Amino acid sequence: MSADLATYNFAYLDEQTKRMIRRAILKAIAIPGYQVPFASREMPMPYGWGTGGVQVTASIIGPEDVLKVIDQGADDTTNAVSIRAFFQKVADVAVTTHTKDATIIQTRHRIPEQKLTEGQVLVYQVPIPEPLRFLEPRETETRKMHALEEYGLMHVKLYEDIAINGRISKTYAYPVKVDGRYVMDPSPTPKFDNPKMHMSDALQLFGAGREKRIYAVPPHTEVVSLDFEDYPFEIQTFEQDCALCGAHGVYLDEVVLDDKGGRMFVCSDTDHCEDRREHGHVGAMLAPNQEAAE
Amino acid sequence: MTDTPLLKVSGVSKFYGSRIGCKDVNFELWPGEVLAIVGESGSGKTTLLNCISTRLLPTAGSVEYRMRDGNFRDLYHMSEAERRFLMRTDWGFVHQNPADGLRMTVSAGANVGERLMAVGDRHYGKIRETATDWLGRVEISADRIDDQPRAFSGGMRQRLQIARNLVTGPRLVFMDEPTGGLDVSVQARLLDLVRGLVNDLGLAAIVVTHDLAVARLLSHRMMVMKDGHVIEHGLTDRVLDDPREPYTQLLVSSILQV
């Protein structure tokens, strides 16, 4: 008997598991923003490292796919590198760091700056899928609130923000309403990326491994960030341009350079930054040393 | 007052196994009327209140409520969505312990505003204005609007809970021992406030209490319960001044005199 047992299966998960996850994904796509429970498996990485995203990717990836993995927008951080290596090993798929070449992009925290196109799939790693969780601790109650569309509580949170800070101070995991029905947590992406989810050409899938939930935003779906009439939703703005590529109107990371207050702001999306530099854009710090020349 | 009642309770019974919670309770409540349910601990007052307010499914009987469109609806034949909507718009529920009825970790303003936001109010300035107004009406100063109820005294919490319930202009309010746990002077002020609000707004209310003084001050009619049965029912002054049942006589005579 043991000779018949498979020792290898494409993309790590066994076919029955993939089937189960695909069914959950199909249901999630059919009901945009609804959290579909699924039987999350143990993955060879700790919870919080993207076990949900990896299971979703493993279930939808095929030999022809080209995978890109980003962590906080970067292709070269530990999480991104190890997940990319994982799929190279278990699925032998092509990988890339170029957004436009990828068919599947697994992400933690960012949506690439470059506009996603039809046929691309963005897979989010989600730590806490329930947007109402910190307002209402009972799962039975939050499910009922979703079912009956009772979302007043979400605005209580936003009200508190304004009462205490004078503005809506939530900067990431900013709640959105999907297709006019379900309130959804867009995972801990900065609210800067919320407008990119609206009417996106790409399919967006969300996997939460520890919490055992999958949800989705199909292409061309309305995604509206919650707000008040007199305190409308706003995204972050940056005074500086990217220090390396000079990009403006993109999401920037602050990098501390020394202990004397030196700092730089660079694109959080490394691929976008590299691409711009290849095309001859130069930021303040990479410009030929002007002061020395003068 | 109109000719049609607001609430019709017929044959409501609740059994906990073979034990009786309340049995075969019938009454009607008219708009603007305050009904007190009195009795000793364990007499089924709270069970009855919970059965009427859809917090507990009765074993038998029906509870009908006249909706704003004038039609009677059986509460237990409504969908859960309608019932919950009714509970947070047309009804109020004041708990004995304010912590059960308030969100203790959000500010007083948000507590009052929650119902408004739940019915679709999306203008921060207006919500805040209404909240300020309501805090004033329950005698909480406007500069406490951003404080959490945790920082409030017991009496203030209870008043905040009342404001939170009345902000949507309900027609019926349930109160479960609203003055329980408050000291006597605070109790008196709260009763005064509740009486004023009930009169001004023309609210109908069902007040559960073991304190006959509360019933005397607030209610027009009262029901006396014992062992799950309603044993006496009539105008408050009549029941208290001329109690017929031996148990009611006992209850009235056991009020402490100073």
XYZ file of C-alpha atoms in Angstrom:
552
model
C 0.000 0.000 0.000
C 2.626 2.463 1.033
C 4.171 2.306 -2.412
C 0.997 3.906 -3.796
C 1.169 6.877 -1.493
C 2.137 10.060 -3.251
C 5.357 11.534 -2.018
C 4.981 14.765 -3.914
C 2.040 16.880 -4.914
C 2.116 20.028 -6.991
C 2.078 23.192 -4.829
C 2.392 21.491 -1.456
C -1.308 20.960 -0.612
C -3.041 17.702 -1.496
C -5.723 17.854 -4.175
C -8.650 17.423 -1.773
C -7.479 20.371 0.288
C -7.095 22.528 -2.800
C -10.567 21.511 -3.883
C -11.964 22.561 -0.519
C -10.159 25.899 -0.639
C -11.224 26.546 -4.244
C -14.833 25.964 -3.238
C -14.413 28.528 -0.465
C -12.822 30.948 -2.950
C -15.680 30.516 -5.427
C -18.197 31.178 -2.707
C -16.242 34.241 -1.584
C -16.213 35.605 -5.135
C -19.943 34.989 -5.429
C -20.615 37.033 -2.273
C -18.130 39.924 -2.379
C -16.777 40.818 1.059
C -18.381 37.875 2.865
C -16.024 35.870 5.070
C -16.222 32.211 4.077
C -15.034 29.759 6.737
C -12.636 27.082 5.497
C -10.668 24.238 7.017
C -7.311 25.949 7.206
C -4.335 23.565 7.184
C -1.100 23.642 9.092
C 1.522 25.177 6.855
C 5.289 24.933 7.232
C 5.498 28.451 8.647
C 4.197 30.145 11.754
C 0.783 31.797 11.939
C 1.127 35.460 11.163
C 3.623 34.798 8.368
C 1.001 34.390 5.694
C -0.411 30.891 6.146
C -3.767 32.012 4.759
C -2.285 33.726 1.729
C -0.024 30.755 1.004
C -2.962 28.342 1.057
C -4.951 30.531 -1.326
C -1.958 30.878 -3.651
C -1.244 27.138 -3.515
C -4.842 26.400 -4.476
C -4.992 28.678 -7.499
C -1.447 28.458 -8.852
C -0.717 26.437 -12.010
C 2.530 25.509 -13.752
C 2.107 28.406 -16.231
C 1.692 31.066 -13.565
C 4.267 33.712 -12.745
C 4.431 34.549 -9.064
C 5.433 37.750 -7.326
C 5.524 38.016 -3.533
C 5.769 41.298 -1.666
C 6.024 42.174 1.976
C 5.326 45.834 2.862
C 5.746 46.525 -0.830
C 9.250 45.044 -0.962
C 10.280 41.948 -2.923
C 13.452 41.405 -0.924
C 12.386 41.038 2.700
C 12.419 37.761 4.636
C 8.744 36.946 4.311
C 8.634 37.664 0.597
C 11.857 35.830 -0.166
C 10.922 32.714 1.777
C 7.394 32.422 0.365
C 8.747 32.925 -3.154
C 11.379 30.240 -2.534
C 8.687 27.968 -1.109
C 6.635 28.070 -4.304
C 9.709 27.698 -6.498
C 10.478 24.530 -4.594
C 7.007 22.963 -4.284
C 5.502 24.115 -7.597
C 8.524 24.937 -9.737
C 6.782 28.038 -11.058
C 8.385 31.076 -12.608
C 8.832 33.968 -10.228
C 9.313 37.640 -10.891
C 9.616 40.927 -9.081
C 7.965 42.876 -11.917
C 4.353 43.677 -11.173
C 3.326 43.732 -14.828
C 4.770 40.279 -15.542
C 3.128 38.506 -12.623
C -0.124 36.573 -12.886
C -0.398 35.995 -9.139
C 0.856 38.526 -6.598
C 0.839 37.510 -2.971
C 1.057 40.516 -0.714
C 1.357 41.524 2.869
C 0.378 45.163 3.555
C 0.589 46.757 0.123
C -1.065 46.940 -3.266
C 1.542 47.590 -5.972
C 1.749 51.143 -7.279
C 1.441 49.978 -10.866
C -2.204 49.524 -11.843
C -3.173 45.859 -11.883
C -4.718 44.501 -15.041
C -7.320 41.980 -16.021
C -6.211 38.416 -15.446
C -3.976 39.231 -12.488
C -4.810 37.917 -9.029
C -3.809 39.725 -5.855
C -3.659 37.436 -2.801
C -3.643 39.156 0.587
C -2.321 37.667 3.806
C -4.828 38.606 6.470
C -4.168 38.475 10.218
C -7.636 39.454 11.509
C -10.416 39.211 8.937
C -13.210 40.560 11.155
C -13.499 44.362 10.897
C -15.794 44.471 13.932
C -13.565 42.323 16.116
C -12.172 44.960 18.452
C -15.572 46.564 18.811
C -17.551 43.391 19.429
C -15.663 40.415 20.852
C -18.400 37.775 20.303
C -18.114 35.904 17.017
C -21.800 34.908 17.190
C -22.719 38.573 17.455
C -20.439 39.833 14.672
C -21.794 37.177 12.314
C -25.306 38.278 13.132
C -24.338 41.907 12.563
C -22.972 41.041 9.113
C -26.043 38.976 8.316
C -28.436 41.759 9.308
C -26.220 44.529 7.906
C -25.950 46.258 11.294
C -22.873 48.355 10.796
C -23.589 51.313 13.078
C -20.839 50.153 15.390
C -18.182 50.707 12.744
C -19.106 54.373 12.675
C -18.969 54.510 16.474
C -15.282 53.688 16.102
C -14.799 56.440 13.520
C -16.771 58.864 15.737
C -14.420 58.083 18.625
C -11.432 58.799 16.404
C -12.743 62.241 15.506
C -13.835 63.029 19.085
C -10.383 62.184 20.435
C -8.032 63.148 17.614
C -10.023 65.630 15.589
C -9.904 63.431 12.497
C -10.331 59.795 11.513
C -6.971 58.559 12.714
C -7.206 55.008 11.422
C -4.368 54.710 8.914
C -4.361 51.017 8.041
C -6.956 48.228 7.902
C -9.404 51.021 7.162
C -12.898 49.493 6.900
C -14.557 49.420 3.491
C -17.995 48.500 2.241
C -17.902 46.063 -0.645
C -20.531 46.124 -3.365
C -22.869 48.107 -1.104
C -23.340 45.210 1.276
C -20.568 43.724 3.431
C -18.178 45.752 5.544
C -14.716 44.294 5.057
C -11.299 44.641 6.613
C -8.879 45.171 3.724
C -6.118 43.514 5.833
C -3.443 45.810 7.261
C -2.827 47.702 4.045
C -2.377 51.452 4.524
C -5.530 53.383 3.716
C -3.480 54.904 0.907
C -4.222 51.714 -1.032
C -7.983 51.626 -0.397
C -8.899 53.569 -3.558
C -6.929 51.036 -5.635
C -9.318 48.286 -4.545
C -12.290 50.150 -5.979
C -13.297 48.866 -9.439
C -9.963 47.069 -9.771
C -9.439 45.072 -12.961
C -7.702 42.330 -10.978
C -9.265 39.675 -8.777
C -8.504 40.213 -5.076
C -8.474 37.226 -2.711
C -7.955 37.400 1.043
C -6.787 34.436 3.143
C -6.644 34.321 6.938
C -4.994 31.070 8.024
C -5.247 31.269 11.768
C -8.781 32.668 11.714
C -9.785 30.197 8.957
C -11.546 32.685 6.704
C -11.382 33.480 2.987
C -12.997 36.487 1.349
C -12.780 38.156 -2.021
C -13.363 41.251 -4.094
C -14.135 40.266 -7.702
C -12.915 42.505 -10.545
C -14.904 45.700 -11.201
C -16.516 45.725 -7.753
C -17.373 48.832 -5.810
C -15.202 49.260 -2.698
C -16.075 52.327 -0.628
C -14.150 53.472 2.438
C -16.450 54.365 5.345
C -16.539 57.964 6.509
C -18.738 60.819 7.688
C -20.292 63.423 5.403
C -18.406 66.210 7.186
C -15.229 64.128 7.673
C -14.701 62.461 4.299
C -12.217 59.658 3.725
C -8.708 60.867 2.921
C -5.525 59.057 1.989
C -2.083 59.820 3.331
C -0.063 62.462 1.510
C 3.685 62.950 1.619
C 5.564 66.209 1.466
C 8.724 64.613 0.134
C 9.350 62.727 -3.070
C 11.078 59.358 -3.074
C 14.770 59.964 -2.279
C 15.900 57.374 -4.819
C 13.579 57.739 -7.790
C 11.886 61.085 -7.165
C 8.401 59.574 -7.420
C 5.557 61.731 -6.176
C 2.122 60.608 -5.011
C 3.252 57.116 -4.036
C 3.406 55.500 -0.608
C 6.753 56.186 1.065
C 8.648 54.437 3.855
C 10.691 56.459 6.306
C 14.212 55.110 6.784
C 16.312 56.354 9.688
C 19.896 56.833 8.544
C 21.843 57.755 11.669
C 21.365 58.840 15.262
C 21.540 62.527 14.390
C 18.069 62.836 12.954
C 19.052 61.840 9.412
C 16.282 60.129 7.508
C 15.117 59.441 4.008
C 11.801 58.646 2.411
C 11.769 55.940 -0.213
C 9.120 54.137 -2.231
C 7.614 51.285 -0.268
C 7.059 49.495 -3.582
C 10.608 48.439 -4.490
C 9.725 47.211 -7.953
C 8.095 50.511 -8.828
C 11.170 52.379 -7.564
C 13.658 50.229 -9.485
C 11.611 50.480 -12.616
C 11.581 54.259 -12.423
C 15.313 54.426 -11.822
C 15.927 52.200 -14.855
C 13.955 54.702 -16.869
C 16.247 57.500 -15.766
C 14.281 59.051 -12.887
C 16.571 60.190 -10.121
C 15.704 61.238 -6.583
C 17.438 63.753 -4.353
C 19.851 61.286 -2.743
C 20.969 59.564 -5.936
C 21.473 62.762 -7.879
C 25.143 63.416 -8.749
C 26.645 65.031 -5.697
C 25.522 68.564 -6.349
C 26.942 70.229 -3.272
C 30.416 68.853 -3.907
C 30.261 69.960 -7.514
C 29.326 73.491 -6.679
C -54.233 58.736 24.612
C -55.817 56.836 21.770
C -58.348 54.044 21.770
C -55.964 51.411 20.563
C -53.322 49.901 22.790
C -49.624 49.992 21.896
C -48.868 46.539 23.182
C -51.081 43.497 23.673
C -49.758 40.679 25.802
C -51.894 37.558 25.820
C -51.327 34.286 27.613
C -47.564 34.713 27.964
C -45.958 31.854 29.889
C -42.377 30.876 30.376
C -41.296 27.584 31.896
C -37.761 26.711 32.883
C -38.159 22.960 32.580
C -40.979 22.166 34.977
C -40.343 25.318 36.974
C -42.584 28.302 36.311
C -40.965 31.562 35.236
C -44.229 33.363 34.643
C -47.618 31.925 33.783
C -50.532 33.087 31.696
C -49.947 36.833 31.816
C -52.417 39.069 29.974
C -52.421 42.843 29.750
C -52.542 45.752 27.350
C -50.462 48.892 27.400
C -51.640 52.208 25.965
C -49.440 54.962 24.504
C -48.127 57.292 27.181
C -48.885 54.872 29.974
C -46.433 53.672 32.576
C -46.974 50.203 33.950
C -45.069 48.943 36.983
C -44.475 45.262 37.606
C -43.732 44.688 41.286
C -43.071 41.643 43.401
C -40.372 40.028 45.475
C -37.161 38.520 44.107
C -37.859 35.410 42.077
C -41.488 36.271 41.427
C -40.947 36.319 37.645
C -40.865 40.067 37.030
C -37.700 40.079 34.989
C -38.650 36.881 33.148
C -41.882 38.559 32.101
C -40.079 41.725 31.024
C -37.610 39.728 28.966
C -40.434 37.755 27.341
C -42.223 40.938 26.316
C -39.108 42.677 25.066
C -38.085 39.700 22.846
C -34.964 39.058 24.876
C -36.327 35.679 25.921
C -38.585 33.399 23.886
C -41.765 32.628 25.859
C -43.005 29.038 26.039
C -46.528 30.075 25.108
C -48.600 33.163 24.351
C -48.264 36.096 22.013
C -47.017 39.660 22.231
C -48.395 42.084 19.672
C -47.030 45.577 19.078
C -48.626 48.394 17.137
C -46.051 49.541 14.594
C -45.755 53.149 13.470
C -47.949 52.355 10.468
C -50.770 51.457 12.888
C -50.781 47.716 12.234
C -50.309 45.155 14.974
C -47.486 42.697 14.488
C -46.766 39.611 16.543
C -43.209 40.105 17.780
C -42.408 36.438 17.562
C -43.535 36.196 13.941
C -41.258 39.002 12.817
C -37.884 38.342 11.267
C -34.925 38.796 13.554
C -33.764 41.761 11.469
C -37.078 43.577 11.975
C -37.079 42.754 15.668
C -33.592 44.078 16.209
C -34.392 47.182 14.199
C -37.462 47.754 16.348
C -35.389 47.315 19.491
C -32.918 50.000 18.561
C -35.322 52.542 17.106
C -38.833 52.345 18.523
C -37.902 50.752 21.837
C -35.497 51.362 24.656
C -34.196 49.020 27.303
C -32.735 50.417 30.510
C -30.775 47.819 32.432
C -30.373 47.743 36.173
C -26.609 47.729 35.757
C -25.606 50.543 33.364
C -22.549 48.555 32.270
C -24.918 46.098 30.559
C -26.551 48.806 28.498
C -23.581 51.051 27.760
C -20.386 50.611 25.846
C -17.991 51.294 28.671
C -14.936 51.829 26.465
C -16.284 54.489 24.134
C -17.082 58.082 25.000
C -20.429 59.317 26.279
C -21.042 61.084 22.976
C -20.504 57.908 20.981
C -22.742 56.000 23.382
C -25.584 58.396 22.696
C -24.760 58.578 18.998
C -24.592 54.840 18.390
C -28.287 54.420 17.725
C -28.256 57.377 15.350
C -25.368 55.888 13.415
C -27.107 52.512 13.431
C -30.085 53.997 11.615
C -27.863 55.651 9.041
C -26.855 59.072 10.380
C -23.554 59.922 8.717
C -22.946 63.537 9.709
C -20.497 63.835 12.599
C -21.451 67.408 13.485
C -25.157 66.656 13.683
C -24.637 63.471 15.694
C -22.513 65.375 18.153
C -25.026 68.179 18.403
C -27.833 65.717 19.187
C -25.644 63.945 21.722
C -24.823 67.224 23.461
C -28.488 68.113 23.570
C -29.408 64.775 25.112
C -26.641 64.926 27.692
C -28.084 68.263 28.741
C -31.556 66.801 29.040
C -30.313 64.127 31.433
C -28.298 66.689 33.379
C -24.816 65.645 32.318
C -22.680 68.686 31.539
C -21.594 69.066 27.933
C -17.869 69.056 28.772
C -18.133 65.374 29.753
C -19.124 64.347 26.219
C -15.707 62.885 25.400
C -15.288 61.057 28.708
C -15.872 57.331 28.928
C -18.692 56.064 31.142
C -15.998 54.425 33.256
C -15.211 57.875 34.569
C -18.856 58.493 35.520
C -20.600 57.913 38.836
C -23.367 55.313 39.121
C -26.118 57.907 38.824
C -24.511 59.564 35.787
C -24.094 56.218 34.086
C -27.751 55.445 34.607
C -28.746 58.835 33.177
C -26.400 58.300 30.233
C -28.033 54.952 29.600
C -31.420 56.633 29.542
C -30.195 59.288 27.082
C -28.720 56.590 24.848
C -32.073 54.834 24.741
C -34.223 57.882 24.158
C -32.177 59.508 21.399
C -34.090 57.817 18.581
C -37.437 58.927 20.026
C -38.760 55.514 21.034
C -42.423 54.972 21.876
C -41.893 52.208 24.416
C -39.194 51.868 27.052
C -38.522 48.857 29.247
C -36.821 49.488 32.557
C -35.433 46.753 34.753
C -34.932 48.130 38.280
C -33.732 51.505 36.949
C -32.887 52.823 40.408
C -31.327 49.645 41.807
C -27.922 50.228 43.325
C -28.260 54.009 43.581
C -28.317 55.878 46.863
C -31.545 57.516 47.955
C -30.875 61.118 46.927
C -29.583 60.067 43.499
C -32.587 57.774 43.176
C -34.935 60.673 43.838
C -33.287 62.853 41.193
C -33.316 60.043 38.662
C -36.988 59.320 39.296
C -37.776 62.978 38.901
C -35.889 63.057 35.620
C -37.518 59.908 34.274
C -40.958 61.153 35.236
C -40.315 64.435 33.446
C -39.033 62.724 30.287
C -41.893 60.247 30.199
C -44.388 63.107 30.489
C -42.669 65.346 27.938
C -42.176 62.664 25.331
C -45.417 60.786 25.902
C -43.517 57.547 26.326
C -45.097 54.297 27.271
C -42.977 52.404 29.766
C -42.907 49.102 31.583
C -40.940 49.388 34.798
C -39.897 46.345 36.775
C -39.122 47.137 40.392
C -39.285 45.699 43.858
C -39.423 49.200 45.287
C -43.036 50.263 45.774
C -41.992 53.907 46.150
C -40.604 53.834 42.613
C -43.842 52.325 41.364
C -45.884 54.963 43.197
C -43.867 57.829 41.705
C -43.566 56.643 38.132
C -46.463 54.438 37.223
C -50.112 54.842 36.390
C -50.974 51.196 36.704
C -49.308 48.294 38.427
C -49.229 44.534 38.421
C -48.248 42.522 41.481
C -46.520 39.201 40.800
C -45.965 36.240 43.029
C -44.518 32.861 42.065
C -44.869 33.661 38.369
C -48.533 34.646 38.532
C -50.071 38.094 38.351
C -52.107 38.210 41.548
C -53.312 41.782 41.502
C -53.632 44.390 38.768
C -55.018 47.911 38.911
C -54.356 51.629 39.138
C -51.243 52.285 41.190
C -52.964 54.400 43.824
C -55.762 51.905 44.187
C -53.417 48.935 44.619
C -51.167 50.708 47.086
C -53.892 52.409 49.121
C -56.390 49.585 49.090
C -54.603 46.309 48.449
C -56.980 43.378 48.119
C -54.794 40.314 48.028
C -53.245 39.226 51.314
C -49.811 39.118 49.675
C -50.136 42.690 48.375
C -51.246 43.806 51.814
C -48.147 42.185 53.235
C -45.970 43.854 50.598
C -47.461 47.301 51.228
C -47.259 46.969 54.997
C -43.619 45.935 54.872
C -42.456 49.283 53.432
C -40.038 50.784 55.943
C -41.260 53.972 57.531
C -38.818 56.614 58.655
